[in-house]
Short mmCIF file of C-alpha atoms (C1' of nucleotides) in Angstrom, two decimals:
data_model
loop_
_atom_site.label_atom_id
_atom_site.label_comp_id
_atom_site.label_asym_id
_atom_site.label_seq_id
_atom_site.Cartn_x
_atom_site.Cartn_y
_atom_site.Cartn_z
CA UNK A 1 57.96 129.91 142.21
CA UNK A 2 58.58 132.65 145.75
CA UNK A 3 61.67 131.72 147.53
CA UNK A 4 60.95 133.35 151.06
CA UNK A 5 61.25 130.91 153.47
CA UNK A 6 61.02 133.46 156.16
CA UNK A 7 63.13 132.34 158.92
CA UNK A 8 61.91 132.28 162.68
CA UNK A 9 64.23 134.26 164.34
CA UNK A 10 66.51 136.61 164.00
CA UNK A 11 65.63 140.62 163.29
CA UNK A 12 63.11 141.06 161.23
CA UNK A 13 63.79 142.29 157.33
CA UNK A 14 62.18 145.51 156.64
CA UNK A 15 62.83 145.78 153.21
CA UNK A 16 59.77 145.92 150.95
CA UNK A 17 60.72 143.88 147.78
CA UNK A 18 57.32 144.76 145.78
CA UNK A 19 58.59 148.45 146.24
CA UNK A 20 61.58 148.15 145.47
CA UNK A 21 60.96 146.10 142.53
CA UNK A 22 58.37 148.56 141.37
CA UNK A 23 60.97 151.90 142.20
CA UNK A 24 63.68 149.42 140.05
CA UNK A 25 61.11 149.46 137.19
CA UNK A 26 60.18 152.57 137.07
CA UNK A 27 63.43 153.65 136.63
CA UNK A 28 64.17 150.86 134.27
CA UNK A 29 61.30 152.14 131.62
CA UNK A 30 61.45 155.56 132.42
CA UNK A 31 65.57 155.97 130.93
CA UNK A 32 68.11 152.84 129.46
CA UNK A 33 68.04 150.12 132.23
CA UNK A 34 72.07 150.34 131.73
CA UNK A 35 72.22 153.70 132.30
CA UNK A 36 70.59 153.39 135.78
CA UNK A 37 72.87 151.87 138.40
CA UNK A 38 72.65 150.36 141.41
CA UNK A 39 73.31 153.58 143.32
CA UNK A 40 70.22 155.26 141.68
CA UNK A 41 67.81 152.49 142.72
CA UNK A 42 69.52 151.86 146.25
CA UNK A 43 68.87 156.23 146.73
CA UNK A 44 65.04 156.25 144.45
CA UNK A 45 63.54 153.27 147.37
CA UNK A 46 65.40 154.12 150.17
CA UNK A 47 67.45 150.75 150.42
CA UNK A 48 70.84 150.50 151.20
CA UNK A 49 73.16 148.13 148.45
CA UNK A 50 73.94 144.84 150.90
CA UNK A 51 70.48 144.43 151.60
CA UNK A 52 69.52 144.59 147.78
CA UNK A 53 72.06 142.26 146.82
CA UNK A 54 71.02 140.31 150.03
CA UNK A 55 68.12 139.29 148.12
CA UNK A 56 68.52 140.44 144.50
CA UNK A 57 72.02 138.89 144.58
CA UNK A 58 73.48 141.97 141.90
CA UNK A 59 72.52 144.19 139.51
CA UNK A 60 71.38 140.81 137.66
CA UNK A 61 69.53 139.40 139.59
CA UNK A 62 67.89 142.69 140.52
CA UNK A 63 67.02 143.29 136.05
CA UNK A 64 66.13 139.91 136.23
CA UNK A 65 63.02 140.41 138.69
CA UNK A 66 62.60 143.71 137.68
CA UNK A 67 62.27 142.44 134.06
CA UNK A 68 59.59 139.25 135.25
CA UNK A 69 57.24 141.17 137.06
CA UNK A 70 57.39 143.31 133.68
CA UNK A 71 55.67 141.12 132.01
CA UNK A 72 53.33 140.28 133.89
CA UNK A 73 52.32 143.66 134.54
CA UNK A 74 52.62 144.82 131.38
CA UNK A 75 53.94 142.30 128.47
CA UNK A 76 50.81 140.52 129.20
CA UNK A 77 48.62 143.45 127.37
CA UNK A 78 50.45 142.18 124.14
CA UNK A 79 49.88 138.62 125.27
CA UNK A 80 46.58 139.10 125.75
CA UNK A 81 45.52 140.87 122.59
CA UNK A 82 46.41 137.76 120.16
CA UNK A 83 44.36 135.84 122.73
CA UNK A 84 42.01 137.02 122.16
CA UNK A 85 42.27 135.87 118.80
CA UNK A 86 40.09 138.50 116.21
CA UNK A 87 40.64 138.94 112.76
CA UNK A 88 43.85 140.20 111.84
CA UNK A 89 42.48 143.62 110.95
CA UNK A 90 41.51 144.45 114.45
CA UNK A 91 44.21 142.93 116.78
CA UNK A 92 47.36 144.47 113.78
CA UNK A 93 45.07 148.13 114.87
CA UNK A 94 45.12 146.34 118.59
CA UNK A 95 49.09 146.77 118.64
CA UNK A 96 49.47 149.47 116.49
CA UNK A 97 47.54 151.53 119.17
CA UNK A 98 48.77 149.89 122.22
CA UNK A 99 52.82 150.79 120.78
CA UNK A 100 52.06 154.29 119.33
CA UNK A 101 49.38 155.59 121.94
CA UNK A 102 49.38 153.86 124.59
CA UNK A 103 50.10 156.11 127.87
CA UNK A 104 52.34 153.98 130.20
CA UNK A 105 55.08 153.20 126.85
CA UNK A 106 55.37 156.63 126.46
CA UNK A 107 58.89 155.78 127.54
CA UNK A 108 58.54 152.77 125.67
CA UNK A 109 58.82 149.42 127.14
CA UNK A 110 62.21 148.01 128.86
CA UNK A 111 61.80 144.43 128.08
CA UNK A 112 62.33 146.13 124.51
CA UNK A 113 65.32 148.86 126.32
CA UNK A 114 67.02 144.70 127.46
CA UNK A 115 66.82 143.85 124.44
CA UNK A 116 68.54 146.01 123.18
CA UNK A 117 71.74 146.21 125.08
CA UNK A 118 71.77 142.85 126.19
CA UNK A 119 75.20 142.74 125.78
CA UNK A 120 75.79 144.81 129.00
CA UNK A 121 73.12 142.52 131.02
CA UNK A 122 74.39 140.18 132.96
CA UNK A 123 73.80 136.34 132.55
CA UNK A 124 70.51 135.64 134.34
CA UNK A 125 68.85 138.38 132.54
CA UNK A 126 70.03 137.98 128.93
CA UNK A 127 68.77 134.55 129.25
CA UNK A 128 65.21 135.95 130.56
CA UNK A 129 65.24 138.20 127.52
CA UNK A 130 66.05 135.30 125.35
CA UNK A 131 63.28 133.42 126.28
CA UNK A 132 60.70 136.48 126.76
CA UNK A 133 62.19 137.25 122.63
CA UNK A 134 60.69 133.42 121.36
CA UNK A 135 57.87 133.51 123.71
CA UNK A 136 56.11 137.15 121.76
CA UNK A 137 57.63 135.28 118.47
CA UNK A 138 55.41 132.04 119.16
CA UNK A 139 52.47 133.43 120.04
CA UNK A 140 52.49 135.59 117.09
CA UNK A 141 53.12 132.54 115.42
CA UNK A 142 50.23 130.98 116.90
CA UNK A 143 47.98 133.67 116.23
CA UNK A 144 49.28 133.70 112.71
CA UNK A 145 48.59 129.86 112.70
CA UNK A 146 45.20 130.15 113.71
CA UNK A 147 43.84 133.08 111.77
CA UNK A 148 45.15 130.75 109.36
CA UNK A 149 42.76 127.49 110.19
CA UNK A 150 39.66 130.10 110.24
CA UNK A 151 40.76 131.63 106.13
CA UNK A 152 41.10 135.38 108.03
CA UNK A 153 45.16 135.60 107.20
CA UNK A 154 46.56 134.21 103.36
CA UNK A 155 50.01 133.28 104.85
CA UNK A 156 51.41 134.26 101.48
CA UNK A 157 54.97 133.74 103.32
CA UNK A 158 55.71 131.82 106.82
CA UNK A 159 54.51 132.15 110.31
CA UNK A 160 57.34 132.27 111.85
CA UNK A 161 58.64 134.84 109.62
CA UNK A 162 56.28 137.15 109.82
CA UNK A 163 55.65 136.75 113.76
CA UNK A 164 59.44 138.41 114.00
CA UNK A 165 58.78 140.92 111.87
CA UNK A 166 56.22 141.85 113.87
CA UNK A 167 57.65 141.47 117.03
CA UNK A 168 60.95 143.83 115.42
CA UNK A 169 58.65 146.47 113.80
CA UNK A 170 56.27 147.05 117.56
CA UNK A 171 59.68 147.10 119.12
CA UNK A 172 61.35 149.29 116.67
CA UNK A 173 57.51 151.54 117.58
CA UNK A 174 58.23 151.28 121.17
CA UNK A 175 62.28 152.14 120.54
CA UNK A 176 61.34 155.56 118.68
CA UNK A 177 58.97 157.17 121.57
CA UNK A 178 61.13 156.29 123.94
CA UNK A 179 63.75 158.58 121.90
CA UNK A 180 60.46 161.14 122.31
CA UNK A 181 59.67 161.02 118.45
CA UNK A 182 55.88 161.79 117.85
CA UNK A 183 53.50 159.72 118.86
CA UNK A 184 51.45 160.17 115.44
CA UNK A 185 54.28 160.17 112.81
CA UNK A 186 55.51 156.90 114.85
CA UNK A 187 52.10 155.81 114.80
CA UNK A 188 51.90 155.78 110.83
CA UNK A 189 55.06 154.36 110.60
CA UNK A 190 54.14 151.16 112.00
CA UNK A 191 50.38 151.11 110.31
CA UNK A 192 52.08 151.34 106.66
CA UNK A 193 54.95 148.77 108.44
CA UNK A 194 52.15 146.30 108.97
CA UNK A 195 49.74 147.21 106.59
CA UNK A 196 51.83 144.06 103.85
CA UNK A 197 49.91 141.74 105.87
CA UNK A 198 45.88 143.01 105.47
CA UNK A 199 43.77 141.00 103.22
CA UNK A 200 44.03 142.46 99.95
CA UNK B 1 88.03 172.17 106.87
CA UNK B 2 91.24 171.26 107.13
CA UNK B 3 92.24 173.86 110.37
CA UNK B 4 95.70 172.39 110.27
CA UNK B 5 98.22 175.32 109.71
CA UNK B 6 101.18 172.78 110.68
CA UNK B 7 103.29 175.33 113.27
CA UNK B 8 106.65 176.90 112.08
CA UNK B 9 108.62 175.93 115.73
CA UNK B 10 108.75 172.75 118.27
CA UNK B 11 108.92 169.31 118.37
CA UNK B 12 107.41 168.49 114.95
CA UNK B 13 103.60 165.80 116.09
CA UNK B 14 104.57 162.02 115.46
CA UNK B 15 100.74 161.23 115.93
CA UNK B 16 98.94 159.97 112.60
CA UNK B 17 95.64 161.53 112.65
CA UNK B 18 94.32 159.20 109.69
CA UNK B 19 95.50 156.27 111.66
CA UNK B 20 93.96 156.91 114.91
CA UNK B 21 91.05 158.03 113.12
CA UNK B 22 90.89 154.28 110.87
CA UNK B 23 91.30 152.52 114.19
CA UNK B 24 88.87 154.25 116.20
CA UNK B 25 86.21 154.09 113.84
CA UNK B 26 87.27 149.90 113.13
CA UNK B 27 87.00 149.90 117.10
CA UNK B 28 83.47 151.80 116.65
CA UNK B 29 81.71 149.61 113.66
CA UNK B 30 82.87 146.42 116.23
CA UNK B 31 81.50 147.03 119.34
CA UNK B 32 79.03 149.19 120.30
CA UNK B 33 81.24 152.85 120.44
CA UNK B 34 79.82 153.70 124.19
CA UNK B 35 81.19 150.86 124.97
CA UNK B 36 84.41 151.57 123.53
CA UNK B 37 86.26 153.69 126.08
CA UNK B 38 89.39 156.41 125.25
CA UNK B 39 91.84 154.48 126.90
CA UNK B 40 90.97 151.08 124.31
CA UNK B 41 91.38 153.34 121.65
CA UNK B 42 94.74 155.21 122.86
CA UNK B 43 95.77 151.34 123.25
CA UNK B 44 94.81 150.12 119.90
CA UNK B 45 96.14 153.02 118.13
CA UNK B 46 98.98 153.68 120.26
CA UNK B 47 98.76 156.65 120.59
CA UNK B 48 99.18 158.26 124.22
CA UNK B 49 95.93 160.54 126.15
CA UNK B 50 96.95 163.38 126.36
CA UNK B 51 98.07 163.65 122.66
CA UNK B 52 94.61 162.38 121.69
CA UNK B 53 92.66 165.33 123.56
CA UNK B 54 95.00 168.21 122.06
CA UNK B 55 93.99 166.84 119.14
CA UNK B 56 90.92 165.43 118.82
CA UNK B 57 89.49 167.90 122.25
CA UNK B 58 87.83 164.88 123.98
CA UNK B 59 86.13 162.02 123.48
CA UNK B 60 82.97 164.10 122.16
CA UNK B 61 85.68 165.88 119.43
CA UNK B 62 87.25 162.51 118.33
CA UNK B 63 83.97 160.23 118.20
CA UNK B 64 83.06 163.15 115.87
CA UNK B 65 85.74 163.11 113.07
CA UNK B 66 85.30 159.82 112.90
CA UNK B 67 81.43 159.71 112.23
CA UNK B 68 82.97 162.43 109.22
CA UNK B 69 84.81 159.78 108.47
CA UNK B 70 82.63 157.28 108.56
CA UNK B 71 79.61 159.36 106.61
CA UNK B 72 83.07 160.32 103.97
CA UNK B 73 83.66 156.66 103.64
CA UNK B 74 80.89 154.35 103.93
CA UNK B 75 77.38 155.97 104.32
CA UNK B 76 77.85 157.87 101.13
CA UNK B 77 77.15 154.66 99.52
CA UNK B 78 74.03 155.23 100.61
CA UNK B 79 73.82 157.81 98.76
CA UNK B 80 75.04 157.04 95.78
CA UNK B 81 72.52 153.95 95.56
CA UNK B 82 70.11 157.00 95.11
CA UNK B 83 71.99 159.97 93.34
CA UNK B 84 71.82 157.05 90.40
CA UNK B 85 68.09 157.63 90.26
CA UNK B 86 67.69 154.10 89.02
CA UNK B 87 63.72 152.62 89.75
CA UNK B 88 62.24 152.30 92.86
CA UNK B 89 62.41 147.77 92.70
CA UNK B 90 65.76 148.05 91.24
CA UNK B 91 66.87 151.03 93.92
CA UNK B 92 65.00 149.19 96.74
CA UNK B 93 66.64 145.90 95.63
CA UNK B 94 70.16 147.89 96.04
CA UNK B 95 69.45 148.45 99.51
CA UNK B 96 68.23 145.55 101.20
CA UNK B 97 71.00 143.87 99.80
CA UNK B 98 73.57 147.10 100.91
CA UNK B 99 71.51 146.36 104.38
CA UNK B 100 71.38 142.80 104.66
CA UNK B 101 73.93 141.21 103.14
CA UNK B 102 77.57 143.68 102.21
CA UNK B 103 80.28 142.06 104.33
CA UNK B 104 81.74 145.88 105.65
CA UNK B 105 78.38 146.32 107.15
CA UNK B 106 78.27 142.47 108.59
CA UNK B 107 79.35 144.48 112.15
CA UNK B 108 76.41 147.11 111.75
CA UNK B 109 76.80 150.96 111.04
CA UNK B 110 78.61 153.46 113.10
CA UNK B 111 76.03 156.08 112.59
CA UNK B 112 73.17 153.94 113.57
CA UNK B 113 74.69 151.91 116.60
CA UNK B 114 75.43 156.08 117.72
CA UNK B 115 72.25 157.66 116.45
CA UNK B 116 70.60 154.60 118.89
CA UNK B 117 72.60 155.70 121.86
CA UNK B 118 72.82 159.04 121.09
CA UNK B 119 71.50 160.21 124.73
CA UNK B 120 75.28 159.05 126.25
CA UNK B 121 77.18 161.56 122.97
CA UNK B 122 78.76 164.63 123.24
CA UNK B 123 77.15 167.63 122.39
CA UNK B 124 79.20 167.86 118.88
CA UNK B 125 79.11 164.13 118.07
CA UNK B 126 75.60 164.25 118.85
CA UNK B 127 74.71 167.57 116.60
CA UNK B 128 76.48 165.37 113.89
CA UNK B 129 74.48 162.35 114.04
CA UNK B 130 71.54 164.30 113.81
CA UNK B 131 72.78 166.73 111.07
CA UNK B 132 73.38 163.32 109.01
CA UNK B 133 69.85 161.87 110.41
CA UNK B 134 67.77 164.58 108.07
CA UNK B 135 70.32 164.80 105.55
CA UNK B 136 69.48 161.17 105.44
CA UNK B 137 65.76 161.46 105.50
CA UNK B 138 66.06 164.30 102.50
CA UNK B 139 67.68 162.54 100.34
CA UNK B 140 65.66 159.82 99.78
CA UNK B 141 62.64 162.24 99.42
CA UNK B 142 64.25 164.15 96.43
CA UNK B 143 64.65 160.39 95.02
CA UNK B 144 60.78 159.28 95.67
CA UNK B 145 59.50 162.96 94.14
CA UNK B 146 62.16 162.36 91.53
CA UNK B 147 60.52 158.78 90.97
CA UNK B 148 57.00 160.30 91.13
CA UNK B 149 57.62 163.20 88.86
CA UNK B 150 58.90 159.91 86.42
CA UNK B 151 55.91 158.32 86.89
CA UNK B 152 57.51 155.10 88.19
CA UNK B 153 56.40 155.88 91.81
CA UNK B 154 52.52 156.13 92.66
CA UNK B 155 52.78 158.43 96.45
CA UNK B 156 49.83 157.37 97.85
CA UNK B 157 51.33 158.35 100.75
CA UNK B 158 53.58 161.70 101.55
CA UNK B 159 57.48 161.55 100.69
CA UNK B 160 57.95 162.14 103.84
CA UNK B 161 56.92 159.80 105.36
CA UNK B 162 57.72 157.43 102.71
CA UNK B 163 61.61 158.90 103.43
CA UNK B 164 61.80 158.67 106.46
CA UNK B 165 59.86 154.73 107.00
CA UNK B 166 63.45 153.94 105.63
CA UNK B 167 65.37 155.29 106.96
CA UNK B 168 64.20 153.49 109.58
CA UNK B 169 63.91 150.09 107.74
CA UNK B 170 67.36 149.79 106.83
CA UNK B 171 68.25 151.10 110.62
CA UNK B 172 65.65 148.06 111.95
CA UNK B 173 68.35 146.28 109.57
CA UNK B 174 71.37 147.25 110.22
CA UNK B 175 71.53 146.83 113.77
CA UNK B 176 70.75 143.26 113.25
CA UNK B 177 73.50 143.15 111.77
CA UNK B 178 75.37 144.21 114.44
CA UNK B 179 73.57 141.50 117.21
CA UNK B 180 74.52 138.79 115.25
CA UNK B 181 71.12 137.66 113.48
CA UNK B 182 71.16 135.92 110.21
CA UNK B 183 71.65 137.58 107.54
CA UNK B 184 69.68 135.76 105.27
CA UNK B 185 65.97 136.58 108.04
CA UNK B 186 67.52 140.11 107.44
CA UNK B 187 67.38 140.37 103.70
CA UNK B 188 63.48 138.59 104.03
CA UNK B 189 62.22 140.83 107.15
CA UNK B 190 64.11 144.24 104.86
CA UNK B 191 62.56 143.14 102.41
CA UNK B 192 58.85 142.27 103.49
CA UNK B 193 59.31 145.90 105.21
CA UNK B 194 59.35 147.30 102.43
CA UNK B 195 57.31 146.09 99.95
CA UNK B 196 55.08 148.08 100.82
CA UNK B 197 56.37 150.85 98.59
CA UNK B 198 56.31 148.52 95.33
CA UNK B 199 53.85 148.93 92.60
CA UNK B 200 50.89 147.30 92.78
"C1'" DG C 1 69.17 137.82 181.56
"C1'" DA C 2 71.76 135.11 177.90
"C1'" DT C 3 72.85 133.29 173.55
"C1'" DT C 4 71.81 132.44 169.02
"C1'" DT C 5 69.72 133.91 164.08
"C1'" DA C 6 69.30 136.76 160.88
"C1'" DA C 7 68.82 141.45 159.09
"C1'" DC C 8 70.61 146.19 159.26
"C1'" DG C 9 74.02 149.76 156.84
"C1'" DT C 10 78.33 153.03 157.47
"C1'" DA C 11 82.28 152.67 154.95
"C1'" DC C 12 85.27 151.09 152.73
"C1'" DC C 13 87.36 147.83 148.48
"C1'" DG C 14 88.95 147.43 143.25
"C1'" DT C 15 88.08 148.99 138.67
"C1'" DC C 16 87.43 151.73 135.27
"C1'" DT C 17 85.78 156.45 132.82
"C1'" DG C 18 87.23 161.04 131.09
"C1'" DG C 19 89.93 164.26 131.84
"C1'" DT C 20 94.71 167.53 133.63
"C1'" DA C 21 99.27 169.10 135.34
"C1'" DC C 22 103.90 169.55 133.95
"C1'" DG C 23 108.49 167.87 133.07
"C1'" DA C 24 111.39 166.07 129.83
"C1'" DA C 25 111.93 166.03 124.36
"C1'" DT C 26 112.50 168.29 120.53
"C1'" DA C 27 112.28 171.77 116.50
"C1'" DC C 28 112.62 176.29 114.82
"C1'" DT C 29 114.92 181.13 115.71
"C1'" DT C 30 118.01 184.07 117.23
"C1'" DA D 1 125.31 177.91 122.00
"C1'" DA D 2 120.99 180.44 124.31
"C1'" DG D 3 116.24 180.99 124.18
"C1'" DT D 4 111.25 179.79 122.17
"C1'" DA D 5 107.51 177.41 120.66
"C1'" DT D 6 105.49 173.08 120.31
"C1'" DT D 7 104.90 168.30 121.62
"C1'" DC D 8 105.79 163.99 123.82
"C1'" DG D 9 103.71 160.81 127.56
"C1'" DT D 10 103.93 159.46 132.77
"C1'" DA D 11 101.55 159.77 136.16
"C1'" DC D 12 98.57 161.82 138.59
"C1'" DC D 13 92.78 163.65 139.55
"C1'" DA D 14 87.97 163.15 140.61
"C1'" DG D 15 83.92 160.65 140.48
"C1'" DA D 16 81.26 156.71 139.82
"C1'" DC D 17 80.44 151.82 138.84
"C1'" DG D 18 79.72 146.98 141.52
"C1'" DG D 19 80.41 144.62 145.59
"C1'" DT D 20 81.91 143.48 150.28
"C1'" DA D 21 83.98 142.96 155.33
"C1'" DC D 22 81.75 144.02 159.18
"C1'" DG D 23 80.66 145.06 163.22
"C1'" DT D 24 75.17 146.74 164.93
"C1'" DT D 25 70.51 145.80 165.87
"C1'" DA D 26 66.18 143.31 166.31
"C1'" DA D 27 64.00 139.71 166.98
"C1'" DA D 28 63.36 134.39 169.02
"C1'" DT D 29 64.95 131.10 171.73
"C1'" DC D 30 66.59 128.75 175.99
#
DNA sequence: GATTTAACGTACCGTCTGGTACGAATACTT
DNA sequence: AAGTATTCGTACCAGACGGTACGTTAAATC
């Protein structure tokens, strides 16, 4: 995974990759990724543009690296909720809380922000976005199928469709948070949207 | 409304305002408004930038003018559906069809596109977006209250909240259309979302 | 200490953006 | 015909963007 063979000669690198990625992730998270320029990130991280270029190969590479890190550090929370394999009502409640109340999602979600403006992304980043998107749908679908086997969910609709529905509704809620809307209102709206899945 | 007093002297204007607005609307509709530059519109409409500036005062003024025109010519369709005061199921079906199947919405909706990137709009355009947004919610709310009085809808939830919900779900569907997703899938998803409002 | 290797960052590149200065063109009024 | 009013569009402005050429600096090796 790591492609840093650490050369045995030459001037030692002073660029802190982790710090740079954290700064970039913060900037992409706080604002819209497409509105954050490479120059701005260089200033924030106190890194020169060529240095950033040597490591990430350009804006596309940086965004992709940030997205990878974000998936590990943040999106994993969602996958963990599904992996608990808890009853549907409980899982939905956890998802609603995560999307509408969780403080760290107060400015929305880097993944959904990137997905919303995917036509402006570079090829590598766009590819990662697509991968994460399908991975998320598959995780939701797997969860639903598992609960269906346990008899907890009586799939009137196809699991694939409901999985897609969940991904989109959570994305809508997180987009609304990014827009600064009232969390309580977002929670109620998302709860209404997800109520179609509850047991009768 | 019209502030074109037509001066009695001076070189006559050759700029066709209607054609210019149509070209700009088409460009904003086909692509994302924030991705369409003034230069591109000038080329498409065969209008010089200063000419465009004299009439609309800049990008913000042009966008606002386009949005006004779009509201009159396109968004009015939605208001008409509500004004029919038809039963809830019938109205929802019409809205679902409009958002997911209507050919002219195949590339999404100028209003929702602008709303999604409102932080990038000029003040005049942003103000209009906000006005249309509240007007839409109010129209949906008024429709729901009217149907509630007729006993056609048993408001378990507040009309205001359901109105907001409808506006957001339709926006989600139109955003998905702009992203080029499958209309049939969008229809099913939107139908699922709106099923929470149907009579039991 | 000389040489090699590699990261450093200043200062630049071309391109695009929204916006404008200004002289030429074209009408009506006198 | 002279003067005035208004629109015309070329050619420019400053600024931001992503990206890079290249001389400098700092380590390991000889």
